[in-house]
Amino acid sequence: MAGVLKAPGAFAITPHKVSVCVLVQIYASPSQISIPFPFSSVSQHNRLGLYLLALTKSCDDILEPKLEQLISQLREIGGLLDHWLTDHLTSRLSSLSSPDDLFNFFNDMRGVLGGPDSGVMEDDQVILDPNSNLGMFLRRCILAFNLLTFEGICHLLTNIGIYCKEAISSCSSYELRRLDDSGNDLESLSEYENMDLNLVFKKINEEMEARKRATERVSFHLHLPKELSTLVEDIEVFADPKSEHNDKGRESSSYSSSGDLLRDVDLNGGVFLRTNWQIQGYLMEQADAIEKDGSSFTLNAFELTLRQLQKLAPELHRVHFLRYLNSLYHDDYFSALENLHRYFDYSAGTEGFDFVPPAGCNSFGRYEIALLCLGMMHFHFGHPKQALEVLTEAVRVSQQHSNDTCLAYTLAAICNLLSEIGFSTTSGILGSPFSPMTSVGTSLSVQQQLFVLLKGSLKRAESLKLKQLVAANHLAMAKFNLTHVQRPLLSFGPKTSMKLRTCPVTVCKELRLGYHLISEFCCEGSTMTTDGAFSTAWLKNLQKPVGSLVLSQDNSSRDNSNPFLFCTQPSSIPGSVLQLVGSSYLHRATAWEIYGSAPLARVNALVYATCVADASSSSDAALVHVKLIQHLAVFKGYEEAFSALKIAEEKFLSVSKSRILILKLQLLHERALHRGHLKLAQQVCDELGVLASSVTAVDMELKIEASLRHARTLLAAKQFSQAAAVAHSLFCMCYKFNLQVESATVLLLLAEIHLKSGNAVVGLPHALASLSYCQSFNLDLLRASATLTLAELWLSLGSNHTKTALTLIHGAFPMILGHGGLELCARAYIAEAKCYLSDPSFSVSDNPEVVLDPLRQASDELHVLEYHELAAEGFYLMAIVFDKLGQLEKREEAAASFKNHIMALENPQDGEDPLSNA
Amino acid sequence: MSSKESCRNELRTAIRQLTDRCLYSASKWAAEQLVGIEQDPAKFTPSNTRFQRGSSSIRRRFRTNEITSTPPTGVAYVSTPVMEEDEVIHGDFYLLAKSYFDCREYRRAAHVLRDQTGNKSVFLRCYALYLAGEKRKEEEMIELEGPLGKSDAVNRELVSLERELSSLCKNGMIDPFGLYLYGLVLKEKGNENLARKVLVESVNSYPWNWSAWSELQSLCTTVDILNGLNLSNHWMKEFFLASVYQELRMHNESLSKYENLQGTFTFSNYIQAQIAKARYSLREFEQVEVIFEDLLRNDPYRVEDMDTYSNVLYTKECFSALSYLAHRVIMTDKYRPESCCIIGNYYSLKGQHEKSVIYFRRALKLNKNYLSAWTLMGHEYVEMKNTPAAVDAYRRAVDINPRDYRAWYGLGQAYEMMGMPHYALHYFRKSVFFQPIDSRLWIAMAQCYESEQLHMLEEAIKCYKRAANCNDTEAIALHRLAKLHRELGYPEEAAFYYRKDLERMEAEEREGPNIVEALMFLATHYKAQKRFEEAEVYCTRLLDYTGPERETAKSLLRGMRMAQSSFPSMDVEHFHP
């Protein structure tokens, strides 16, 4: 018998269930009249019935409501009857004073049920069909009671005592609560109250079926961290703000308010342990939520909850995993490490319902998963070397235990690691264990190894039918193709003629391949059901037990996200798939950014922000916002960008290591440069540099950004040799880590430095080198900008090169005007004007508009940017033109504007806006 | 200075008082110490002393420093325990309650005393309630065991007890025994700081209650906490300190305290056993065995601490002695965790690991927090190649006491067995952190670094160096150091370590292939260095061994002679026409 009780799905009888039984008894008291005694109308009766249905559905919940909560709900349901109902309930409960009372109580319950042959119902008699939902519930309760040992009955009795006592002691607080959440149960119920009961049953059953179907199909693999492709389940836990609030409130009131744990336990003798599945489901939900948005959890509050849970169920090891996640996302290295080891020591990687015993039935545990997680953890904390070592071990162990799935994920993780973090050499690390993979030879460069790995990983994932991993791999491949020129792997043998260019078509193809996932995710064979997730889905629906479906369809005026969520949740795409799709949009946006199509980049970012932002992790969402705001800054000027930034800052207030912060510093730096606040610019630039980790090869992007900006600042301060030195060392770094796209930018910067310092001849080769980089990587916009610089270089070589310069500028114009930002356009205009003016064969008086028009355009754009230096130059040219034309008034005007800009440049105003006080 | 006589008087009174309050284990402890005080030979007949104690010749053999004086406790601030004999009127009720208590009918005892207000009655009532709650808690733990493990049943009396005791404490109407109980309750409730304070107060005003001391000891988990305690001087404090030091792995300090105490309590079994345990931690197995033998001769039905003895017998592979011990404890008390552990050890020694696991499990059923049983069970699972189970067992040991380096070491070994050396390193690092003086741990870690998967030889060398520095009895480290240096191409260092290794092997008169290897290397090395004299010495030594090395040595010698003769021989020819 003990075995029966310990079965994972055990249905334990609790005080809450006893009170539901009491209510069922009231609802279906075996009387002869159609409306039993306390009820005055059919609708009233039906309303209680509906409420009971909702209760029985939610009784598989993690936390059962306390009596006080039940009573408050009853008051809303019961209407006129509420006093009678609550009185009856409490008196019935408190009358249970000895075990024998309980025996009698459940005997009475049996009477409520009809016989097995009572299918034929007399019209005016209320008998509970044993096969109905309520009937089943009662039967389960009775069965569970009968299975109890005598000690168990004693415990039930004590618990009922506590349950009642709590309600009485907290009765006074009820009135307050009632005021602020007189919920919408009432209205939702009213929809149904006059309906035929059978219809309702049918509806509810359908709904349940739909949910079941939806949840059953998803496969989980909880052990795998988010960086790969967050393969966790489909349920949108806290997207509903209301339920989130309620859940949190409930938890915090029962856990965190009392620091003393023991007192806590005494208090909630009422918090009864649910079944294994439910708790696992709860933990899964929490894991999902943490991975999505770790910062929305406060470290200590959640830790307290987990500790409590661990006390209640010491053999539930998944709790340690949650603790690991919690400390991981709060950057607590030691605790994360400790808990990770603890979890895998206890569970051997074989716990949880995602565990399918391997066919070969090796009982050696699946410690390779531990290695995979450890590797991801090191990656997260920015220890690339350790991460690679651990992942290498993971590859070896998974090969040894022939755990192909883990191997596929590990390979994907290694690819991710290699592409994210700069490795100048992998000698000694990626040696022997990969020999089956990289048997081509160890002389390959990191990039080539990465390519081979990516290919291998993709093939593996495909053969194992891990759809999401396949999609993630396609994305990784796209990313690789975006920034790397493919070279032949073999240095001997017949060589096909290869043009050394990246191939946008391949990128596009890879990105598209990821889409198949959406159509295919439902075909993915799932080996396990997800009861846990299913039962916890009720958590959030408690507030509106039934009818929301209808309501949301009828009532389009309600909050937009709610009906969407509710309708789509059971049947539509799982969150993890949505995330993958979202990240494919992100990749597209980035790809277009690199290729230099601003509108397309923006469109993709917008699609992401509108369609998949709900499902995305907060860091991805922040990234999209960053992209959009950057776009604004480039095309609309700082004013708009900063106002958008404010909104984004509020939205992602708590995101740690925030991209938003970086963006803010970038914008501040740019504006300071334009305005000529060089001190501020340097300060901001330093701050940016500090954000990067000090470990070599980690946070490369940020480091490059910071030193690029450093060089720019020096350039603006006219310290050319220093600027050149910084840029040069930056180029060396880019070369070392094979960052070719960045190299192009740096080379261009070097060209600009030489241009400004008057060494046009030295600048030319740099500009040309940058151009060739741009060509082979299809960086069209950057190429246009390089062409412009090249033109400027030619121009500064003397007036006999103006023709060349002009041709270059005109060649670049379509790209610049179509996709370039304000600054680039303005620069192009001014350069064009300068070309004309310095051309000896050009006479201003003949055709003044050819020069004046671009200058005007430029000055407008520069005004928005507050780019004083360039604007001054524009007005200066304008003044000269007007002077030549003899339009003295206009000349004075232009000269005054020139003077203003120069003044502004030389005395930077201190009128700083509050944004810069970081 | 408290003389033996005064100690004796104090203890005698204390035992009566403790027994009166049903603090049995404390009074047992006190009585043991009382008898442990050396009797004045003048007062007793020889037969009496012989009865008291067997020969102490063995002890003398191992006594390093003869203690002549009683412990330097300073001036004891409390002399004899004087307790007012109160409640004459209600004494009858008290007697009834106490007899109920003695029959383990705790609630009945508490009920009898419900209206009594005297200190003694209040204490006994509360204590009875506390024990009743504990008993119920144990039962509930089994009743409420769910699919996810034990539910955390709590002692339901704690809340009311705390309320009552704290109000008594506030009003100053509490005696030291009440304070002890209050401390106990606070500790159970997790309020450790206050518990510590209350317990200190209790032992300061009544130092003879060993139970209070041991509760206090369990709350002293670090040296800092210990130093923060404001304890008054008393000879009982010495016992306490010795025991705390032992828990904190300050074995030498603990040992010296105990040896001091032995001056007064010459025949105390308790002290003897503690000394044995301390020496066991210092790995002085020979002496430990002698001490335990002596102890068993005097106290043949003792079960306490016998698991340590069995560990010693296990390491020394004394099959029959271990089986004899197991038999003896089974006859004495079958259901003691120690007994089960001893039997587990026996089966393990016999290589019957399944049976051994059964007994360790039984030990753990009796005491879930029995640390060494978890670790030993882990070892058994490792032997049975059931690594996940081993990992689980070790992890539980570590979670009970994170300072248990053996279990950390076991975890590391288990993972290394599974071919995850990098993962194992984490555990080895933990184990050397808690026990940096154990060469075996360093060697294990070094071997992990050396494994073909990691092949991090530099790190391995560092570990071996640490191992060589902490008295590596098996002399693995030096040999490995020499070898690694040779492989990495540092012949000077290699020669240095080979020479050290050689010296060591000579000192310990060991034979084996290592000597040949060392000699061989040194000979060739010095030859290459053109230090022919040294080379010749080693070559000559090599000639004592059989095998191919001998031939090599011969040819080396010949080569050297040739080389030497080529230069000086010309001279010789030159001088001798």
PDB file of C-alpha atoms in Angstrom, chain A residues 4-196:
ATOM      1  CA  VAL A   4       0.562   3.081  -4.035  1.00  0.00           C
ATOM      2  CA  LEU A   5       0.757   6.152  -1.901  1.00  0.00           C
ATOM      3  CA  LYS A   6       4.194   6.990  -3.064  1.00  0.00           C
ATOM      4  CA  ALA A   7       3.343   6.884  -6.726  1.00  0.00           C
ATOM      5  CA  PRO A   8       4.262  10.162  -8.338  1.00  0.00           C
ATOM      6  CA  GLY A   9       0.739  11.161  -9.114  1.00  0.00           C
ATOM      7  CA  ALA A  10      -0.607  10.424  -5.670  1.00  0.00           C
ATOM      8  CA  PHE A  11      -3.747  12.287  -4.876  1.00  0.00           C
ATOM      9  CA  ALA A  12      -3.433  13.316  -1.292  1.00  0.00           C
ATOM     10  CA  ILE A  13      -6.400  14.365   0.687  1.00  0.00           C
ATOM     11  CA  THR A  14      -6.061  17.782   2.240  1.00  0.00           C
ATOM     12  CA  PRO A  15      -8.261  20.087   4.242  1.00  0.00           C
ATOM     13  CA  HIS A  16      -9.000  22.107   1.169  1.00  0.00           C
ATOM     14  CA  LYS A  17     -10.318  19.047  -0.574  1.00  0.00           C
ATOM     15  CA  VAL A  18     -12.419  18.256   2.426  1.00  0.00           C
ATOM     16  CA  SER A  19     -14.033  21.650   2.214  1.00  0.00           C
ATOM     17  CA  VAL A  20     -14.641  21.209  -1.490  1.00  0.00           C
ATOM     18  CA  CYS A  21     -16.347  17.954  -0.596  1.00  0.00           C
ATOM     19  CA  VAL A  22     -18.525  19.810   1.879  1.00  0.00           C
ATOM     20  CA  LEU A  23     -19.516  22.235  -0.836  1.00  0.00           C
ATOM     21  CA  VAL A  24     -20.219  19.432  -3.272  1.00  0.00           C
ATOM     22  CA  GLN A  25     -22.446  17.919  -0.706  1.00  0.00           C
ATOM     23  CA  ILE A  26     -24.357  21.147  -0.430  1.00  0.00           C
ATOM     24  CA  TYR A  27     -24.575  21.400  -4.164  1.00  0.00           C
ATOM     25  CA  ALA A  28     -25.855  17.903  -4.682  1.00  0.00           C
ATOM     26  CA  SER A  29     -27.664  17.059  -1.517  1.00  0.00           C
ATOM     27  CA  PRO A  30     -29.834  14.076  -2.204  1.00  0.00           C
ATOM     28  CA  SER A  31     -33.188  15.726  -1.934  1.00  0.00           C
ATOM     29  CA  GLN A  32     -36.186  15.251  -4.070  1.00  0.00           C
ATOM     30  CA  ILE A  33     -36.896  18.764  -5.160  1.00  0.00           C
ATOM     31  CA  SER A  34     -35.214  20.240  -8.195  1.00  0.00           C
ATOM     32  CA  ILE A  35     -33.821  23.155  -6.266  1.00  0.00           C
ATOM     33  CA  PRO A  36     -32.320  21.910  -3.027  1.00  0.00           C
ATOM     34  CA  PHE A  37     -32.926  23.646   0.208  1.00  0.00           C
ATOM     35  CA  PRO A  38     -30.678  26.659   0.508  1.00  0.00           C
ATOM     36  CA  PHE A  39     -30.898  27.736  -3.085  1.00  0.00           C
ATOM     37  CA  SER A  40     -33.542  30.096  -4.239  1.00  0.00           C
ATOM     38  CA  SER A  41     -33.089  29.806  -7.981  1.00  0.00           C
ATOM     39  CA  VAL A  42     -31.675  27.541 -10.633  1.00  0.00           C
ATOM     40  CA  SER A  43     -29.124  30.106 -11.623  1.00  0.00           C
ATOM     41  CA  GLN A  44     -27.839  30.313  -8.100  1.00  0.00           C
ATOM     42  CA  HIS A  45     -27.495  26.584  -8.012  1.00  0.00           C
ATOM     43  CA  ASN A  46     -25.726  26.475 -11.339  1.00  0.00           C
ATOM     44  CA  ARG A  47     -23.389  29.173 -10.293  1.00  0.00           C
ATOM     45  CA  LEU A  48     -22.177  27.166  -7.337  1.00  0.00           C
ATOM     46  CA  GLY A  49     -21.817  24.174  -9.617  1.00  0.00           C
ATOM     47  CA  LEU A  50     -19.593  26.087 -11.964  1.00  0.00           C
ATOM     48  CA  TYR A  51     -17.535  27.356  -9.151  1.00  0.00           C
ATOM     49  CA  LEU A  52     -17.092  23.843  -7.845  1.00  0.00           C
ATOM     50  CA  LEU A  53     -16.013  22.665 -11.249  1.00  0.00           C
ATOM     51  CA  ALA A  54     -13.354  25.316 -11.306  1.00  0.00           C
ATOM     52  CA  LEU A  55     -12.250  24.324  -7.842  1.00  0.00           C
ATOM     53  CA  THR A  56     -11.943  20.663  -8.687  1.00  0.00           C
ATOM     54  CA  LYS A  57      -9.958  21.518 -11.737  1.00  0.00           C
ATOM     55  CA  SER A  58      -7.562  23.643  -9.777  1.00  0.00           C
ATOM     56  CA  CYS A  59      -7.144  21.203  -6.949  1.00  0.00           C
ATOM     57  CA  ASP A  60      -4.028  19.857  -8.582  1.00  0.00           C
ATOM     58  CA  ASP A  61      -2.487  23.183  -7.911  1.00  0.00           C
ATOM     59  CA  ILE A  62       0.797  23.762  -6.199  1.00  0.00           C
ATOM     60  CA  LEU A  63      -0.532  25.846  -3.416  1.00  0.00           C
ATOM     61  CA  GLU A  64      -4.018  25.298  -2.263  1.00  0.00           C
ATOM     62  CA  PRO A  65      -6.022  28.284  -1.220  1.00  0.00           C
ATOM     63  CA  LYS A  66      -6.479  28.777   2.441  1.00  0.00           C
ATOM     64  CA  LEU A  67      -9.903  28.641   3.974  1.00  0.00           C
ATOM     65  CA  GLU A  68      -9.960  32.385   4.183  1.00  0.00           C
ATOM     66  CA  GLN A  69      -9.442  32.700   0.460  1.00  0.00           C
ATOM     67  CA  LEU A  70     -12.043  30.084  -0.222  1.00  0.00           C
ATOM     68  CA  ILE A  71     -14.537  31.949   1.901  1.00  0.00           C
ATOM     69  CA  SER A  72     -13.858  35.202   0.180  1.00  0.00           C
ATOM     70  CA  GLN A  73     -14.430  33.570  -3.176  1.00  0.00           C
ATOM     71  CA  LEU A  74     -17.582  32.014  -1.871  1.00  0.00           C
ATOM     72  CA  ARG A  75     -18.902  35.378  -0.887  1.00  0.00           C
ATOM     73  CA  GLU A  76     -18.602  36.544  -4.404  1.00  0.00           C
ATOM     74  CA  ILE A  77     -20.200  33.461  -5.793  1.00  0.00           C
ATOM     75  CA  GLY A  78     -22.881  32.942  -3.266  1.00  0.00           C
ATOM     76  CA  GLY A  79     -24.586  36.293  -3.476  1.00  0.00           C
ATOM     77  CA  LEU A  80     -27.394  36.220  -0.996  1.00  0.00           C
ATOM     78  CA  LEU A  81     -26.411  32.811   0.145  1.00  0.00           C
ATOM     79  CA  ASP A  82     -22.910  33.624   1.173  1.00  0.00           C
ATOM     80  CA  HIS A  83     -23.520  33.685   4.869  1.00  0.00           C
ATOM     81  CA  TRP A  84     -25.319  30.470   4.842  1.00  0.00           C
ATOM     82  CA  LEU A  85     -22.620  28.846   2.730  1.00  0.00           C
ATOM     83  CA  THR A  86     -19.664  30.012   4.746  1.00  0.00           C
ATOM     84  CA  ASP A  87     -21.362  29.284   8.019  1.00  0.00           C
ATOM     85  CA  HIS A  88     -22.252  25.855   6.897  1.00  0.00           C
ATOM     86  CA  LEU A  89     -18.762  25.213   5.635  1.00  0.00           C
ATOM     87  CA  THR A  90     -16.979  26.392   8.736  1.00  0.00           C
ATOM     88  CA  SER A  91     -19.353  24.691  11.089  1.00  0.00           C
ATOM     89  CA  ARG A  92     -19.088  21.462   9.170  1.00  0.00           C
ATOM     90  CA  LEU A  93     -15.346  21.653   9.224  1.00  0.00           C
ATOM     91  CA  SER A  94     -15.106  22.522  12.857  1.00  0.00           C
ATOM     92  CA  SER A  95     -17.498  19.741  13.724  1.00  0.00           C
ATOM     93  CA  LEU A  96     -14.873  17.293  12.603  1.00  0.00           C
ATOM     94  CA  SER A  97     -13.268  16.697  15.954  1.00  0.00           C
ATOM     95  CA  SER A  98     -12.379  13.061  15.993  1.00  0.00           C
ATOM     96  CA  PRO A  99     -11.164  10.555  13.442  1.00  0.00           C
ATOM     97  CA  ASP A 100     -14.524   8.887  13.571  1.00  0.00           C
ATOM     98  CA  ASP A 101     -16.172  12.116  12.393  1.00  0.00           C
ATOM     99  CA  LEU A 102     -13.990  11.936   9.342  1.00  0.00           C
ATOM    100  CA  PHE A 103     -15.002   8.353   8.700  1.00  0.00           C
ATOM    101  CA  ASN A 104     -18.631   9.329   8.912  1.00  0.00           C
ATOM    102  CA  PHE A 105     -18.080  12.357   6.755  1.00  0.00           C
ATOM    103  CA  PHE A 106     -16.670  10.324   3.912  1.00  0.00           C
ATOM    104  CA  ASN A 107     -19.365   7.740   4.325  1.00  0.00           C
ATOM    105  CA  ASP A 108     -21.903  10.509   3.834  1.00  0.00           C
ATOM    106  CA  MET A 109     -20.024  11.559   0.749  1.00  0.00           C
ATOM    107  CA  ARG A 110     -20.612   8.171  -0.724  1.00  0.00           C
ATOM    108  CA  GLY A 111     -24.296   8.830  -0.388  1.00  0.00           C
ATOM    109  CA  VAL A 112     -24.042  11.918  -2.554  1.00  0.00           C
ATOM    110  CA  LEU A 113     -22.878   9.830  -5.456  1.00  0.00           C
ATOM    111  CA  GLY A 114     -25.455   8.060  -7.485  1.00  0.00           C
ATOM    112  CA  GLY A 115     -25.239   4.361  -8.102  1.00  0.00           C
ATOM    113  CA  PRO A 116     -23.447   3.043 -11.135  1.00  0.00           C
ATOM    114  CA  ASP A 117     -26.729   2.549 -12.947  1.00  0.00           C
ATOM    115  CA  SER A 118     -28.131   5.953 -12.266  1.00  0.00           C
ATOM    116  CA  GLY A 119     -27.602   7.030 -15.821  1.00  0.00           C
ATOM    117  CA  VAL A 120     -31.322   7.415 -16.094  1.00  0.00           C
ATOM    118  CA  MET A 121     -31.997  10.649 -14.352  1.00  0.00           C
ATOM    119  CA  GLU A 122     -35.270  11.641 -13.042  1.00  0.00           C
ATOM    120  CA  ASP A 123     -36.021  15.177 -13.974  1.00  0.00           C
ATOM    121  CA  ASP A 124     -36.460  16.667 -10.614  1.00  0.00           C
ATOM    122  CA  GLN A 125     -33.743  14.855  -8.747  1.00  0.00           C
ATOM    123  CA  VAL A 126     -30.192  15.959  -8.194  1.00  0.00           C
ATOM    124  CA  ILE A 127     -27.821  13.051  -8.164  1.00  0.00           C
ATOM    125  CA  LEU A 128     -24.179  13.305  -8.880  1.00  0.00           C
ATOM    126  CA  ASP A 129     -23.116  11.137 -11.758  1.00  0.00           C
ATOM    127  CA  PRO A 130     -20.068   9.150 -10.574  1.00  0.00           C
ATOM    128  CA  ASN A 131     -18.457   9.689 -13.948  1.00  0.00           C
ATOM    129  CA  SER A 132     -18.907  13.427 -14.031  1.00  0.00           C
ATOM    130  CA  ASN A 133     -16.090  15.708 -13.073  1.00  0.00           C
ATOM    131  CA  LEU A 134     -17.453  16.363  -9.642  1.00  0.00           C
ATOM    132  CA  GLY A 135     -18.268  12.721  -9.200  1.00  0.00           C
ATOM    133  CA  MET A 136     -14.790  11.685 -10.147  1.00  0.00           C
ATOM    134  CA  PHE A 137     -13.382  14.180  -7.762  1.00  0.00           C
ATOM    135  CA  LEU A 138     -15.473  12.836  -4.925  1.00  0.00           C
ATOM    136  CA  ARG A 139     -14.510   9.312  -5.746  1.00  0.00           C
ATOM    137  CA  ARG A 140     -10.864  10.174  -5.786  1.00  0.00           C
ATOM    138  CA  CYS A 141     -11.204  11.862  -2.422  1.00  0.00           C
ATOM    139  CA  ILE A 142     -12.980   8.899  -0.951  1.00  0.00           C
ATOM    140  CA  LEU A 143     -10.422   6.517  -2.327  1.00  0.00           C
ATOM    141  CA  ALA A 144      -7.565   8.593  -1.039  1.00  0.00           C
ATOM    142  CA  PHE A 145      -9.180   8.715   2.355  1.00  0.00           C
ATOM    143  CA  ASN A 146      -9.657   4.995   2.435  1.00  0.00           C
ATOM    144  CA  LEU A 147      -6.023   4.465   1.662  1.00  0.00           C
ATOM    145  CA  LEU A 148      -4.920   6.567   4.589  1.00  0.00           C
ATOM    146  CA  THR A 149      -3.386   4.898   7.604  1.00  0.00           C
ATOM    147  CA  PHE A 150      -4.781   5.767  10.960  1.00  0.00           C
ATOM    148  CA  GLU A 151      -1.838   8.062  11.575  1.00  0.00           C
ATOM    149  CA  GLY A 152      -2.582   9.702   8.301  1.00  0.00           C
ATOM    150  CA  ILE A 153      -6.139  10.348   9.398  1.00  0.00           C
ATOM    151  CA  CYS A 154      -4.841  11.866  12.607  1.00  0.00           C
ATOM    152  CA  HIS A 155      -2.641  14.190  10.596  1.00  0.00           C
ATOM    153  CA  LEU A 156      -5.534  15.156   8.390  1.00  0.00           C
ATOM    154  CA  LEU A 157      -7.529  15.988  11.449  1.00  0.00           C
ATOM    155  CA  THR A 158      -4.756  18.155  12.882  1.00  0.00           C
ATOM    156  CA  ASN A 159      -4.358  19.888   9.574  1.00  0.00           C
ATOM    157  CA  ILE A 160      -8.043  20.633   9.375  1.00  0.00           C
ATOM    158  CA  GLY A 161      -7.760  22.165  12.804  1.00  0.00           C
ATOM    159  CA  ILE A 162      -4.932  24.422  11.663  1.00  0.00           C
ATOM    160  CA  TYR A 163      -6.781  25.253   8.478  1.00  0.00           C
ATOM    161  CA  CYS A 164      -9.832  26.439  10.387  1.00  0.00           C
ATOM    162  CA  LYS A 165      -7.857  28.271  13.021  1.00  0.00           C
ATOM    163  CA  GLU A 166      -5.976  30.282  10.455  1.00  0.00           C
ATOM    164  CA  ALA A 167      -9.146  31.352   8.764  1.00  0.00           C
ATOM    165  CA  ILE A 168     -10.619  32.561  11.988  1.00  0.00           C
ATOM    166  CA  SER A 169      -7.518  34.443  12.977  1.00  0.00           C
ATOM    167  CA  SER A 170      -7.262  36.166   9.659  1.00  0.00           C
ATOM    168  CA  CYS A 171     -10.924  36.899   9.246  1.00  0.00           C
ATOM    169  CA  SER A 172     -10.501  40.521  10.101  1.00  0.00           C
ATOM    170  CA  SER A 173      -8.099  41.097   7.274  1.00  0.00           C
ATOM    171  CA  TYR A 174     -10.585  39.871   4.798  1.00  0.00           C
ATOM    172  CA  GLU A 175     -12.640  43.019   4.522  1.00  0.00           C
ATOM    173  CA  LEU A 176      -9.630  44.947   3.367  1.00  0.00           C
ATOM    174  CA  ARG A 177      -8.717  42.457   0.744  1.00  0.00           C
ATOM    175  CA  ARG A 178     -12.160  42.333  -0.560  1.00  0.00           C
ATOM    176  CA  LEU A 179     -12.128  46.013  -1.371  1.00  0.00           C
ATOM    177  CA  ASP A 180      -9.278  45.843  -3.760  1.00  0.00           C
ATOM    178  CA  ASP A 181      -9.855  42.645  -5.554  1.00  0.00           C
ATOM    179  CA  SER A 182     -13.477  42.091  -6.047  1.00  0.00           C
ATOM    180  CA  GLY A 183     -12.467  40.050  -9.001  1.00  0.00           C
ATOM    181  CA  ASN A 184     -14.028  39.388 -12.281  1.00  0.00           C
ATOM    182  CA  ASP A 185     -15.114  35.943 -11.320  1.00  0.00           C
ATOM    183  CA  LEU A 186     -18.539  37.330 -10.971  1.00  0.00           C
ATOM    184  CA  GLU A 187     -18.896  38.779 -14.367  1.00  0.00           C
ATOM    185  CA  SER A 188     -17.337  35.835 -16.027  1.00  0.00           C
ATOM    186  CA  LEU A 189     -19.613  33.520 -14.238  1.00  0.00           C
ATOM    187  CA  SER A 190     -22.666  35.467 -15.044  1.00  0.00           C
ATOM    188  CA  GLU A 191     -22.119  34.588 -18.635  1.00  0.00           C
ATOM    189  CA  TYR A 192     -22.686  31.012 -17.867  1.00  0.00           C
ATOM    190  CA  GLU A 193     -25.072  30.993 -15.069  1.00  0.00           C
ATOM    191  CA  ASN A 194     -28.208  30.561 -17.075  1.00  0.00           C
ATOM    192  CA  MET A 195     -26.835  28.060 -19.477  1.00  0.00           C
ATOM    193  CA  ASP A 196     -27.589  24.487 -19.672  1.00  0.00           C
TER     194      ASP A 196
END
